[in-house]
Coordinates of C-alpha atoms in Angstrom, one line a residue:
X619 CA 59.6 46.2 24.4
X620 CA 60.8 46.3 20.9
X621 CA 60.6 42.5 20.7
X622 CA 57.0 42.7 22.0
X623 CA 56.1 45.3 19.4
X624 CA 57.5 43.2 16.6
X625 CA 55.5 40.1 17.9
X626 CA 52.3 42.1 18.0
X627 CA 52.9 43.6 14.6
X628 CA 53.5 40.1 13.2
X629 CA 50.3 38.8 14.9
X630 CA 48.3 41.6 13.4
X631 CA 49.7 40.9 10.0
X632 CA 48.9 37.2 10.4
X633 CA 45.3 38.0 11.4
X634 CA 44.9 40.4 8.5
X635 CA 46.1 37.8 6.0
X636 CA 44.0 35.0 7.4
X637 CA 40.9 37.2 7.3
X638 CA 41.2 37.8 3.6
X639 CA 43.3 35.6 1.3
X640 CA 43.6 36.2 -2.4
X641 CA 44.6 34.2 -5.4
X642 CA 45.9 35.6 -8.7
X643 CA 44.6 33.7 -11.7
X644 CA 47.3 32.0 -13.8
X645 CA 47.1 30.0 -17.1
X646 CA 45.1 26.8 -16.6
X647 CA 43.1 28.0 -13.6
X648 CA 39.4 27.4 -13.4
X649 CA 36.9 27.8 -10.5
X650 CA 37.0 24.1 -9.7
X651 CA 40.8 23.7 -9.2
X652 CA 41.0 27.1 -7.4
X653 CA 38.2 26.1 -4.9
X654 CA 39.9 22.7 -4.5
X655 CA 43.3 24.3 -3.7
X656 CA 41.9 26.5 -0.9
X657 CA 39.5 23.9 0.5
X658 CA 36.3 25.8 -0.3
X659 CA 33.3 25.0 -2.5
X660 CA 32.8 26.5 -5.9
X661 CA 29.6 28.2 -4.7
X662 CA 31.6 29.8 -1.8
X663 CA 34.3 31.0 -4.3
X664 CA 31.6 32.6 -6.5
X665 CA 30.0 34.3 -3.5
X666 CA 33.3 35.7 -2.5
X667 CA 33.8 37.1 -6.0
X668 CA 30.4 38.3 -7.2
X669 CA 32.1 40.1 -10.2
X670 CA 32.9 36.7 -11.8
X671 CA 30.3 36.1 -14.4
X672 CA 29.5 32.5 -15.4
X673 CA 32.9 31.3 -14.0
X674 CA 34.9 33.1 -16.7
X675 CA 38.3 34.0 -15.4
X676 CA 41.1 36.1 -17.0
X677 CA 44.8 35.6 -16.3
X678 CA 45.8 38.2 -13.7
X679 CA 42.4 38.4 -12.0
X680 CA 42.7 38.6 -8.2
X681 CA 40.2 36.5 -6.4
X682 CA 39.1 36.4 -2.8
X683 CA 39.5 32.8 -1.6
X684 CA 38.7 33.2 2.1
X685 CA 36.7 35.9 3.8
X686 CA 35.4 36.0 7.4
X687 CA 33.8 39.3 8.0
X688 CA 33.9 40.8 11.6
X689 CA 31.4 39.1 13.8
X690 CA 30.9 36.2 11.4
X691 CA 30.6 32.8 12.9
X692 CA 33.8 30.8 12.3
X693 CA 33.8 27.0 12.6
X694 CA 36.9 25.0 13.2
X695 CA 37.7 21.3 12.7
X696 CA 40.4 19.1 14.2
X697 CA 40.2 16.7 11.2
X698 CA 43.7 17.5 10.0
X699 CA 45.3 17.5 13.4
X700 CA 43.7 14.4 15.0
X701 CA 44.8 10.9 14.4
X702 CA 44.1 9.7 10.9
X703 CA 43.7 6.3 9.2
X704 CA 43.3 5.0 5.7
X705 CA 40.4 3.4 3.8
X706 CA 40.4 2.0 0.2
X707 CA 38.1 3.5 -2.4
X708 CA 35.4 0.8 -3.2
X709 CA 33.5 0.2 -6.4
X710 CA 30.7 2.8 -6.9
X711 CA 32.0 4.8 -4.0
X712 CA 32.0 8.6 -4.6
X713 CA 33.4 11.6 -2.8
X714 CA 29.9 12.6 -1.9
X715 CA 29.2 9.1 -0.6
X716 CA 32.3 9.2 1.6
X717 CA 31.4 12.6 3.2
X718 CA 27.9 11.3 4.0
X719 CA 29.1 7.9 5.4
X720 CA 32.0 9.2 7.5
X721 CA 30.3 12.5 8.6
X722 CA 33.0 14.7 7.3
X723 CA 32.7 17.9 5.3
X724 CA 34.0 17.9 1.7
X725 CA 36.4 20.7 2.7
X726 CA 38.0 18.6 5.5
X727 CA 38.1 15.6 3.2
X728 CA 40.1 17.5 0.6
X729 CA 42.4 19.0 3.2
X730 CA 43.3 15.4 4.2
X731 CA 43.5 14.3 0.6
X732 CA 45.0 17.2 -1.6
X733 CA 45.1 14.9 -4.7
X734 CA 41.5 13.8 -4.5
X735 CA 39.9 13.6 -7.9
X736 CA 43.1 14.1 -10.0
X737 CA 43.7 10.4 -10.6
X738 CA 41.2 8.7 -8.2
X739 CA 40.4 5.1 -9.0
X740 CA 39.1 2.0 -7.2
X741 CA 41.6 0.8 -4.6
X742 CA 43.2 4.2 -3.9
X743 CA 43.9 5.1 -0.3
X744 CA 41.7 7.8 1.2
X745 CA 42.8 9.5 4.5
X746 CA 40.1 10.0 7.1
X747 CA 40.0 10.9 10.8
X748 CA 40.6 7.6 12.7
X749 CA 37.6 8.1 14.9
X750 CA 35.3 8.4 11.9
X751 CA 36.7 5.2 10.4
X752 CA 36.2 3.3 13.7
X753 CA 32.7 4.7 14.2
X754 CA 31.2 4.7 10.7
X755 CA 33.4 2.3 8.6
X756 CA 33.2 -1.4 8.1
X757 CA 35.6 -4.3 7.2
X758 CA 35.0 -3.7 3.5
X759 CA 36.3 -0.1 3.7
X760 CA 39.8 -1.2 4.9
X761 CA 40.1 -4.1 2.4
X762 CA 41.7 -3.3 -0.9
X763 CA 39.3 -4.4 -3.7
X764 CA 40.7 -7.1 -6.0
X765 CA 41.5 -6.0 -9.5
X766 CA 38.5 -6.7 -11.6
X767 CA 37.3 -6.1 -15.2
X768 CA 34.7 -3.4 -15.1
X769 CA 32.2 -3.0 -18.0
X770 CA 30.8 0.5 -18.2
X771 CA 27.5 1.2 -19.7
X772 CA 25.8 4.4 -20.7
X773 CA 22.7 5.3 -18.6
X774 CA 19.4 4.6 -20.2
X775 CA 18.0 7.7 -21.7
X776 CA 15.2 8.9 -23.9
X777 CA 15.5 11.5 -26.6
X778 CA 13.2 13.3 -28.9
X779 CA 13.8 11.4 -32.1
X780 CA 14.1 13.3 -35.3
X781 CA 13.2 11.0 -38.2
X782 CA 16.4 11.0 -40.2
X783 CA 18.5 10.0 -37.2
X784 CA 19.2 13.5 -35.9
X785 CA 18.4 14.1 -32.3
X786 CA 17.6 16.9 -30.0
X787 CA 19.2 16.8 -26.6
X788 CA 16.8 16.9 -23.7
X789 CA 16.4 16.3 -20.0
X790 CA 15.3 12.7 -19.7
X791 CA 14.3 9.9 -17.3
X792 CA 17.1 7.6 -16.5
X793 CA 16.5 4.2 -14.8
X794 CA 18.9 2.1 -12.7
X795 CA 18.3 -0.8 -10.3
X796 CA 18.3 1.5 -7.3
X797 CA 17.7 5.2 -8.1
X798 CA 16.2 7.3 -10.8
X799 CA 17.7 10.5 -12.0
X800 CA 16.8 13.3 -14.4
X801 CA 19.8 13.4 -16.8
X802 CA 21.1 15.8 -19.4
X803 CA 23.2 15.1 -22.5
X804 CA 25.9 17.8 -22.8
X805 CA 25.8 19.8 -26.1
X806 CA 28.5 21.8 -27.9
X807 CA 28.7 25.2 -26.2
X808 CA 27.5 24.1 -22.8
X809 CA 29.3 25.2 -19.7
X810 CA 29.0 24.0 -16.2
X811 CA 27.5 27.3 -15.3
X812 CA 24.9 27.3 -18.2
X813 CA 23.9 23.8 -17.0
X814 CA 23.4 24.7 -13.3
X815 CA 21.6 27.9 -14.3
X816 CA 19.3 25.9 -16.6
X817 CA 18.3 23.3 -14.0
X818 CA 18.5 25.4 -10.8
X819 CA 21.1 23.3 -9.0
X820 CA 24.4 24.2 -7.3
X821 CA 27.7 23.4 -8.9
X822 CA 28.6 21.3 -5.8
X823 CA 25.4 19.3 -6.1
X824 CA 26.2 18.7 -9.8
X825 CA 29.8 17.6 -9.1
X826 CA 28.7 15.3 -6.2
X827 CA 26.4 13.5 -8.7
X828 CA 29.0 13.6 -11.5
X829 CA 32.6 13.1 -10.2
X830 CA 33.9 12.9 -13.7
X831 CA 33.3 16.6 -14.1
X832 CA 36.6 17.1 -12.3
X833 CA 38.2 16.0 -15.6
X834 CA 36.3 18.6 -17.7
X835 CA 33.0 18.9 -19.5
X836 CA 32.7 17.2 -22.9
X837 CA 29.9 17.2 -25.5
X838 CA 28.0 13.9 -25.3
X839 CA 28.5 13.4 -21.6
X840 CA 25.3 12.3 -19.8
X841 CA 25.1 14.2 -16.5
X842 CA 22.9 13.3 -13.6
X843 CA 21.0 16.4 -12.6
X844 CA 18.7 15.5 -9.7
X845 CA 17.4 12.4 -8.1
X846 CA 13.8 11.7 -9.0
X847 CA 10.9 10.6 -6.8
X848 CA 10.9 6.9 -6.2
X849 CA 9.1 5.0 -8.9
X850 CA 5.7 3.6 -8.1
X851 CA 5.5 -0.2 -7.5
X852 CA 2.4 -2.4 -7.3
X853 CA 0.8 -2.6 -3.9
X854 CA -1.1 -5.8 -3.5
X855 CA -1.3 -9.3 -5.1
X856 CA -0.4 -10.5 -8.6
X857 CA -3.0 -8.6 -10.5
X858 CA -2.6 -5.0 -11.7
X859 CA -5.5 -3.0 -10.4
X860 CA -6.6 -0.6 -13.1
X861 CA -9.4 2.1 -13.0
X862 CA -10.9 3.6 -16.2
X863 CA -12.6 6.9 -15.6
X864 CA -14.9 7.8 -18.5
X865 CA -17.5 10.6 -18.8
X866 CA -20.6 8.4 -19.5
X867 CA -22.8 10.9 -17.6
X868 CA -25.3 8.4 -16.4
X869 CA -25.1 9.8 -12.8
X870 CA -25.9 13.3 -14.1
X871 CA -28.1 12.3 -17.1
X872 CA -25.7 14.3 -19.3
X873 CA -25.2 12.6 -22.7
X874 CA -22.8 15.0 -24.3
X875 CA -19.7 12.8 -24.0
X876 CA -21.3 9.4 -23.7
X877 CA -20.7 8.2 -27.3
X878 CA -17.1 9.3 -27.1
X879 CA -16.7 7.4 -23.8
X880 CA -18.4 4.3 -25.0
X881 CA -16.2 4.3 -28.2
X882 CA -13.0 4.7 -26.1
X883 CA -14.1 1.8 -23.8
X884 CA -14.6 -0.6 -26.8
X885 CA -11.0 -0.1 -27.8
X886 CA -9.7 -0.2 -24.3
X887 CA -11.6 -3.5 -23.7
X888 CA -9.9 -5.1 -26.7
X889 CA -6.5 -4.1 -25.4
X890 CA -7.4 -5.5 -21.9
X891 CA -8.6 -8.8 -23.3
X892 CA -5.5 -9.1 -25.6
X893 CA -3.1 -8.6 -22.7
X894 CA -5.1 -10.9 -20.4
X895 CA -5.0 -13.7 -23.0
X896 CA -1.2 -13.3 -23.0
X897 CA -1.1 -14.1 -19.3
X898 CA -1.2 -10.6 -17.7
X899 CA -3.3 -10.6 -14.5
X900 CA -5.6 -7.6 -14.5
X901 CA -8.3 -6.3 -12.2
X902 CA -10.3 -3.7 -14.1
X903 CA -12.8 -1.2 -12.7
X904 CA -14.8 1.3 -14.9
X905 CA -16.0 4.4 -13.2
X906 CA -18.5 6.9 -14.6
X907 CA -16.7 10.2 -14.1
X908 CA -19.9 12.2 -14.8
X909 CA -19.2 15.7 -16.1
X910 CA -16.7 18.4 -15.0
X911 CA -18.9 19.8 -12.3
X912 CA -19.8 16.5 -10.7
X913 CA -16.5 14.8 -11.1
X914 CA -15.4 14.9 -7.5
X915 CA -18.3 12.7 -6.5
X916 CA -16.9 9.9 -8.7
X917 CA -13.6 9.9 -6.6
X918 CA -15.4 8.1 -3.8
X919 CA -15.5 5.0 -6.0
X920 CA -11.7 4.8 -6.1
X921 CA -9.6 3.2 -3.3
X922 CA -6.2 4.8 -3.8
X923 CA -4.5 2.4 -1.5
X924 CA -5.4 -0.6 -3.8
X925 CA -5.1 1.0 -7.3
X926 CA -2.1 0.6 -9.5
X927 CA -3.0 2.6 -12.6
X928 CA -5.8 5.1 -13.5
X929 CA -6.6 5.9 -17.2
X930 CA -8.7 9.1 -17.5
X931 CA -10.4 11.4 -16.9
X932 CA -10.7 13.3 -20.1
X933 CA -10.8 17.0 -18.9
X934 CA -8.0 19.1 -17.5
X935 CA -9.8 20.3 -14.4
X936 CA -10.8 16.7 -13.5
X937 CA -7.2 15.5 -14.1
X938 CA -6.0 18.1 -11.5
X939 CA -8.7 17.0 -9.1
X940 CA -7.6 13.4 -9.5
X941 CA -3.9 14.2 -9.1
X942 CA -4.6 16.0 -5.9
X943 CA -6.7 13.1 -4.7
X944 CA -3.8 10.6 -5.4
X945 CA -0.8 12.8 -4.5
X946 CA 0.1 10.7 -1.5
X947 CA 0.1 7.4 -3.3
X948 CA 1.8 8.6 -6.5
X949 CA -0.4 6.3 -8.6
X950 CA 0.4 6.5 -12.4
X951 CA -2.4 8.6 -13.9
X952 CA -2.8 8.6 -17.7
X953 CA -4.4 11.7 -19.3
X954 CA -5.6 10.7 -22.9
X955 CA -6.5 14.2 -24.0
X956 CA -5.5 16.9 -21.5
X957 CA -2.2 18.6 -22.2
X958 CA -1.4 21.9 -20.5
X959 CA 1.6 23.5 -18.8
X960 CA -0.4 23.5 -15.6
X961 CA -0.1 19.7 -15.5
X962 CA 3.6 19.5 -16.0
X963 CA 4.4 19.7 -12.3
X964 CA 2.9 16.4 -11.4
X965 CA 5.5 13.6 -11.4
X966 CA 2.9 10.7 -11.5
X967 CA 1.1 12.1 -14.6
X968 CA 1.5 10.6 -18.1
X969 CA 0.2 12.9 -20.9
X970 CA -0.7 11.1 -24.1
X971 CA -1.7 14.0 -26.4
X972 CA 1.2 15.3 -28.5
X973 CA 1.1 19.1 -28.7
X974 CA 0.8 21.2 -31.9
X975 CA 4.1 22.8 -30.8
X976 CA 5.9 19.4 -31.1
X977 CA 4.5 19.0 -34.7
X978 CA 5.4 22.6 -35.6
X979 CA 8.9 22.1 -34.3
X980 CA 9.3 19.0 -36.5
X981 CA 8.1 21.0 -39.6
X982 CA 10.6 23.7 -38.9
X983 CA 13.4 21.1 -38.6
X984 CA 12.3 19.5 -41.9
X985 CA 12.1 22.9 -43.8
X986 CA 15.6 23.9 -42.5
X987 CA 17.1 20.8 -44.1
X988 CA 15.9 21.6 -47.7
X989 CA 15.8 25.4 -47.7
X990 CA 17.9 27.2 -50.3
X991 CA 16.5 30.7 -50.8
X992 CA 13.0 29.7 -51.8
X993 CA 10.0 31.7 -50.9
X994 CA 8.0 30.0 -48.1
X995 CA 4.1 30.0 -48.0
X996 CA 2.2 28.8 -44.9
X997 CA -1.5 28.0 -45.3
X998 CA -3.0 28.9 -41.9
X999 CA -6.3 28.2 -40.1
X1000 CA -8.5 30.9 -38.8
X1001 CA -6.5 31.3 -35.5
X1002 CA -3.1 31.3 -37.2
X1003 CA -1.4 30.2 -34.0
X1004 CA 0.5 27.3 -35.6
X1005 CA 1.3 29.3 -38.7
X1006 CA 2.7 32.2 -36.6
X1007 CA 4.7 29.9 -34.5
X1008 CA 6.3 28.2 -37.5
X1009 CA 7.0 31.5 -39.2
X1010 CA 8.7 33.0 -36.1
X1011 CA 10.9 29.9 -35.6
X1012 CA 11.9 29.7 -39.2
X1013 CA 12.9 33.4 -39.1
X1014 CA 15.1 32.6 -36.1
X1015 CA 17.0 29.9 -37.9
X1016 CA 17.0 31.0 -41.5
X1017 CA 18.6 34.4 -42.4
X1018 CA 16.5 36.8 -44.5
X1019 CA 13.8 34.2 -45.1
X1020 CA 10.9 35.4 -47.2
X1021 CA 7.8 33.9 -45.5
X1022 CA 4.2 34.6 -46.2
X1023 CA 1.1 33.4 -44.2
X1024 CA -1.9 32.8 -46.5
X1025 CA -5.5 31.8 -46.0
X1026 CA -5.8 29.6 -48.9
X1027 CA -3.8 27.2 -51.0
X1028 CA -4.7 29.2 -54.1
X1029 CA -2.6 32.1 -52.7
X1030 CA 0.6 30.0 -53.1
X1031 CA 2.4 31.3 -56.2
X1032 CA 5.6 30.3 -57.9
X1033 CA 8.5 32.7 -57.4
X1034 CA 9.7 34.6 -60.4
X1035 CA 13.4 35.0 -61.2
X1036 CA 13.8 38.8 -61.8
X1037 CA 16.8 38.2 -64.2
X1038 CA 15.4 35.5 -66.4
X1039 CA 11.6 35.9 -65.8
X1040 CA 11.3 32.1 -65.3
X1041 CA 9.3 30.5 -62.6
X1042 CA 11.1 29.1 -59.6
X1043 CA 9.9 26.5 -57.0
X1044 CA 8.7 27.5 -53.6
X1045 CA 8.2 25.8 -50.2
X1046 CA 4.6 25.3 -49.1
X1047 CA 3.5 24.3 -45.6
X1048 CA 0.0 23.2 -44.5
X1049 CA -0.8 24.3 -40.9
X1050 CA -4.5 23.6 -41.1
X1051 CA -6.2 20.3 -40.3
X1052 CA -9.4 20.9 -42.2
X1053 CA -9.9 18.1 -44.8
X1054 CA -11.3 20.4 -47.5
X1055 CA -8.3 22.8 -47.1
X1056 CA -6.0 19.7 -47.3
X1057 CA -7.7 18.7 -50.5
X1058 CA -7.2 22.1 -52.0
X1059 CA -3.5 22.1 -50.8
X1060 CA -3.0 18.7 -52.5
X1061 CA -4.4 19.9 -55.8
X1062 CA -2.4 23.1 -55.7
X1063 CA 0.9 21.2 -55.0
X1064 CA 0.2 18.8 -57.9
X1065 CA -0.5 21.7 -60.3
X1066 CA 2.6 23.7 -59.3
X1067 CA 4.9 20.6 -59.4
X1068 CA 3.8 20.1 -63.0
X1069 CA 4.9 23.7 -63.9
X1070 CA 8.3 23.6 -62.2
X1071 CA 10.6 21.0 -60.7
X1072 CA 11.9 21.3 -57.1
X1073 CA 8.6 22.0 -55.3
X1074 CA 8.8 21.2 -51.5
X1075 CA 5.6 20.6 -49.6
X1076 CA 5.1 19.9 -45.9
X1077 CA 2.1 19.4 -43.7
X1078 CA 1.6 19.3 -39.9
X1079 CA -1.3 16.9 -40.4
X1080 CA -2.4 13.9 -42.4
X1081 CA -5.5 14.5 -44.6
X1082 CA -7.4 11.9 -46.6
X1083 CA -6.3 13.3 -50.0
X1084 CA -2.7 12.5 -49.3
X1085 CA -3.3 8.8 -49.4
X1086 CA -5.4 9.1 -52.5
X1087 CA -2.8 11.1 -54.5
X1088 CA 0.5 9.6 -53.4
X1089 CA 2.1 9.4 -56.8
X1090 CA 1.2 12.9 -57.8
X1091 CA 2.2 14.4 -54.5
X1092 CA 5.5 12.6 -54.5
X1093 CA 6.5 15.0 -57.3
X1094 CA 6.3 17.8 -54.7
X1095 CA 8.3 15.7 -52.2
X1096 CA 5.5 16.0 -49.7
X1097 CA 6.5 15.3 -46.1
X1098 CA 3.6 15.0 -43.6
X1099 CA 3.2 14.0 -40.0
X1100 CA 0.7 11.2 -39.1
X1101 CA -1.5 11.6 -36.1
X1102 CA -3.8 8.8 -35.2
X1103 CA -3.8 7.4 -38.7
X1104 CA -3.6 3.6 -39.1
X1105 CA -1.1 1.9 -41.4
X1106 CA -3.6 -0.6 -42.9
X1107 CA -0.8 -2.6 -44.5
X1108 CA 0.9 -3.4 -41.2
X1109 CA 0.5 -7.0 -39.9
X1110 CA -0.1 -5.8 -36.3
X1111 CA -2.7 -3.3 -37.5
X1112 CA -4.4 -5.9 -39.7
X1113 CA -4.6 -8.2 -36.7
X1114 CA -6.2 -5.6 -34.4
X1115 CA -8.6 -4.3 -36.9
X1116 CA -9.8 -7.8 -37.7
X1117 CA -10.2 -8.6 -34.0
X1118 CA -12.2 -5.3 -33.4
X1119 CA -14.5 -6.1 -36.3
X1120 CA -15.1 -9.6 -35.2
X1121 CA -16.0 -8.4 -31.7
X1122 CA -18.1 -5.3 -32.5
X1123 CA -19.1 -5.9 -36.2
X1124 CA -17.7 -2.6 -37.3
X1125 CA -14.5 -0.8 -37.9
X1126 CA -13.1 1.2 -34.9
X1127 CA -13.9 4.9 -34.7
X1128 CA -11.5 7.6 -33.7
X1129 CA -11.9 7.3 -29.9
X1130 CA -11.9 3.5 -30.1
X1131 CA -8.5 3.7 -31.7
X1132 CA -7.3 6.0 -29.0
X1133 CA -8.8 3.8 -26.3
X1134 CA -6.9 0.7 -27.7
X1135 CA -3.6 2.6 -28.2
X1136 CA -3.6 4.1 -24.7
X1137 CA -4.6 1.0 -22.8
X1138 CA -2.4 -1.4 -24.8
X1139 CA 0.6 0.9 -24.5
X1140 CA 0.3 1.2 -20.7
X1141 CA -0.3 -2.5 -20.1
X1142 CA 2.6 -3.5 -22.3
X1143 CA 4.9 -1.3 -20.2
X1144 CA 3.9 -3.0 -17.0
X1145 CA 6.6 -5.5 -15.9
X1146 CA 4.6 -7.7 -13.4
X1147 CA 5.8 -5.4 -10.6
X1148 CA 3.6 -2.4 -11.5
X1149 CA 6.7 -0.5 -12.4
X1150 CA 5.2 1.3 -15.4
X1151 CA 7.3 4.4 -14.7
X1152 CA 10.5 2.4 -15.1
X1153 CA 9.4 1.4 -18.6
X1154 CA 8.7 4.9 -19.8
X1155 CA 12.0 5.1 -21.7
X1156 CA 10.7 2.6 -24.3
X1157 CA 9.3 4.0 -27.6
X1158 CA 6.3 2.1 -28.8
X1159 CA 3.9 2.5 -31.8
X1160 CA 0.4 1.0 -31.3
X1161 CA -2.5 0.9 -33.7
X1162 CA -2.2 4.6 -34.8
X1163 CA -0.2 6.4 -32.1
X1164 CA 3.5 6.6 -31.5
X1165 CA 4.4 6.8 -27.8
X1166 CA 7.7 8.5 -27.0
X1167 CA 7.7 10.0 -23.5
X1168 CA 10.1 12.6 -22.0
X1169 CA 10.0 14.4 -18.7
X1170 CA 8.6 17.9 -19.0
X1171 CA 10.9 18.9 -16.2
X1172 CA 12.8 17.4 -13.3
X1173 CA 10.2 15.6 -11.1
X1174 CA 7.6 16.6 -13.7
X1175 CA 5.0 14.9 -15.9
X1176 CA 5.8 12.5 -18.7
X1177 CA 4.7 14.0 -22.0
X1178 CA 4.3 12.1 -25.3
X1179 CA 6.5 13.7 -28.1
X1180 CA 6.0 10.8 -30.5
X1181 CA 5.1 11.4 -34.1
X1182 CA 5.4 9.5 -37.4
X1183 CA 6.9 11.1 -40.5
X1184 CA 5.7 10.1 -44.0
X1185 CA 7.9 11.1 -46.9
X1186 CA 6.8 10.9 -50.5
X1187 CA 9.7 10.8 -52.9
X1188 CA 9.6 11.0 -56.7

């Protein structure tokens, strides 16, 4: 009787322990190695320990590592007790790939291979249930790979380029021969938890895509975040089938946008003829997209099953209509002018227009590099949106900055040294694209730079007076951003301008330049397979526009962040 009591007591104790195990944190512990030790995922560990914030552990913390509440469903596996066999780790094979191929959970795999990840390399033995090897394996799996020299390469990635060589890390499009992923370049201060929270993925998903994370997170690592939709490839024949949707308005007898559409078409035709003469096979169709109200009628002229690229339409509402119309085929759609957060969810959309925010961010970066206690003046337009944005972001990055938003360049005044009474230089920023305001800004900068040395001037926009007064403005170290302005001294630019004039007997207007740039950029990205999306990581400058595309979000639209920086130095 006593013996039975002891046996029952021991059984109760065993059941109690198995229902709730704990682990006391020691030096060197982290969520990854703890979850690995107990055969659970990191996500499961965090669910068992909701008080753990962002994976931060302190020595002595007591963690729950296994918890099955009463009535909870418990699954068992015979993987560890059944007959086992060995396979050899093959090139490019990952833990995640093994679990998928051999139909085994990661927990069971780690139970059979406690040292998995610590020093895993090609040719290492992996223990698996024998039945799984027989059923799902192949002859290659049980053959030890020969020792070979392996050259490793960094994944292709695109970053927002900062003119002086500095770079901002961003989520980017990465291309390989088989799959495409959104990737992220790890920055100082990043943690695994901050990254998974930023991108809305689980830790286990992140580790499955990035086995090297088991060895720790390091700045500069390029992590795969999520597999992207398959890239579009050309459907039929050798020729690339292109549709141009322009608002001529002939079907509605509305002429409001006709001159803009015709001008755009002249530039686009020059780009088409140029690429065709170089051997590119093209099938071009021009569609009158009418106006915003009648646009849907024009969609009947498009065969989405035999179209490889659509350029246009011009208006945001029509772009959304077109994207909904082509959502099954995932045809690349290029929006020349529409740029709105509402469009960023469409993975087959290419947005050409660079936002004012991109330009404003660049100005903030430039000012930060030269700032040393100067007073800052921002010349705003009537809405003051860009000026307020620049001011707010400068105040975030510069302590105790003295920033004033003014309506006119005449309001910019030299700072006065309270001790000596002498004038001191200031920083002036033009956040207004009006040419006459730009002229006044130029004159004011020249006048102030003659009074005191060390003036710093910046402009979000290029205005005509800048090119006329280069020498004088260089004394103010003017830095400005070029948008749709042609470098008339460039050999490529001279060639295109001469070809346009020979064809149309005039110099190209604003929309003709955009038409050429957009069409030439897209056609030169096409690689004879219609794989324009796979070429989006290339930075290209056309007649007047720099094209540098980044993903707005995982499986989101491509957005142009390209800009050209002009620096005038004394």
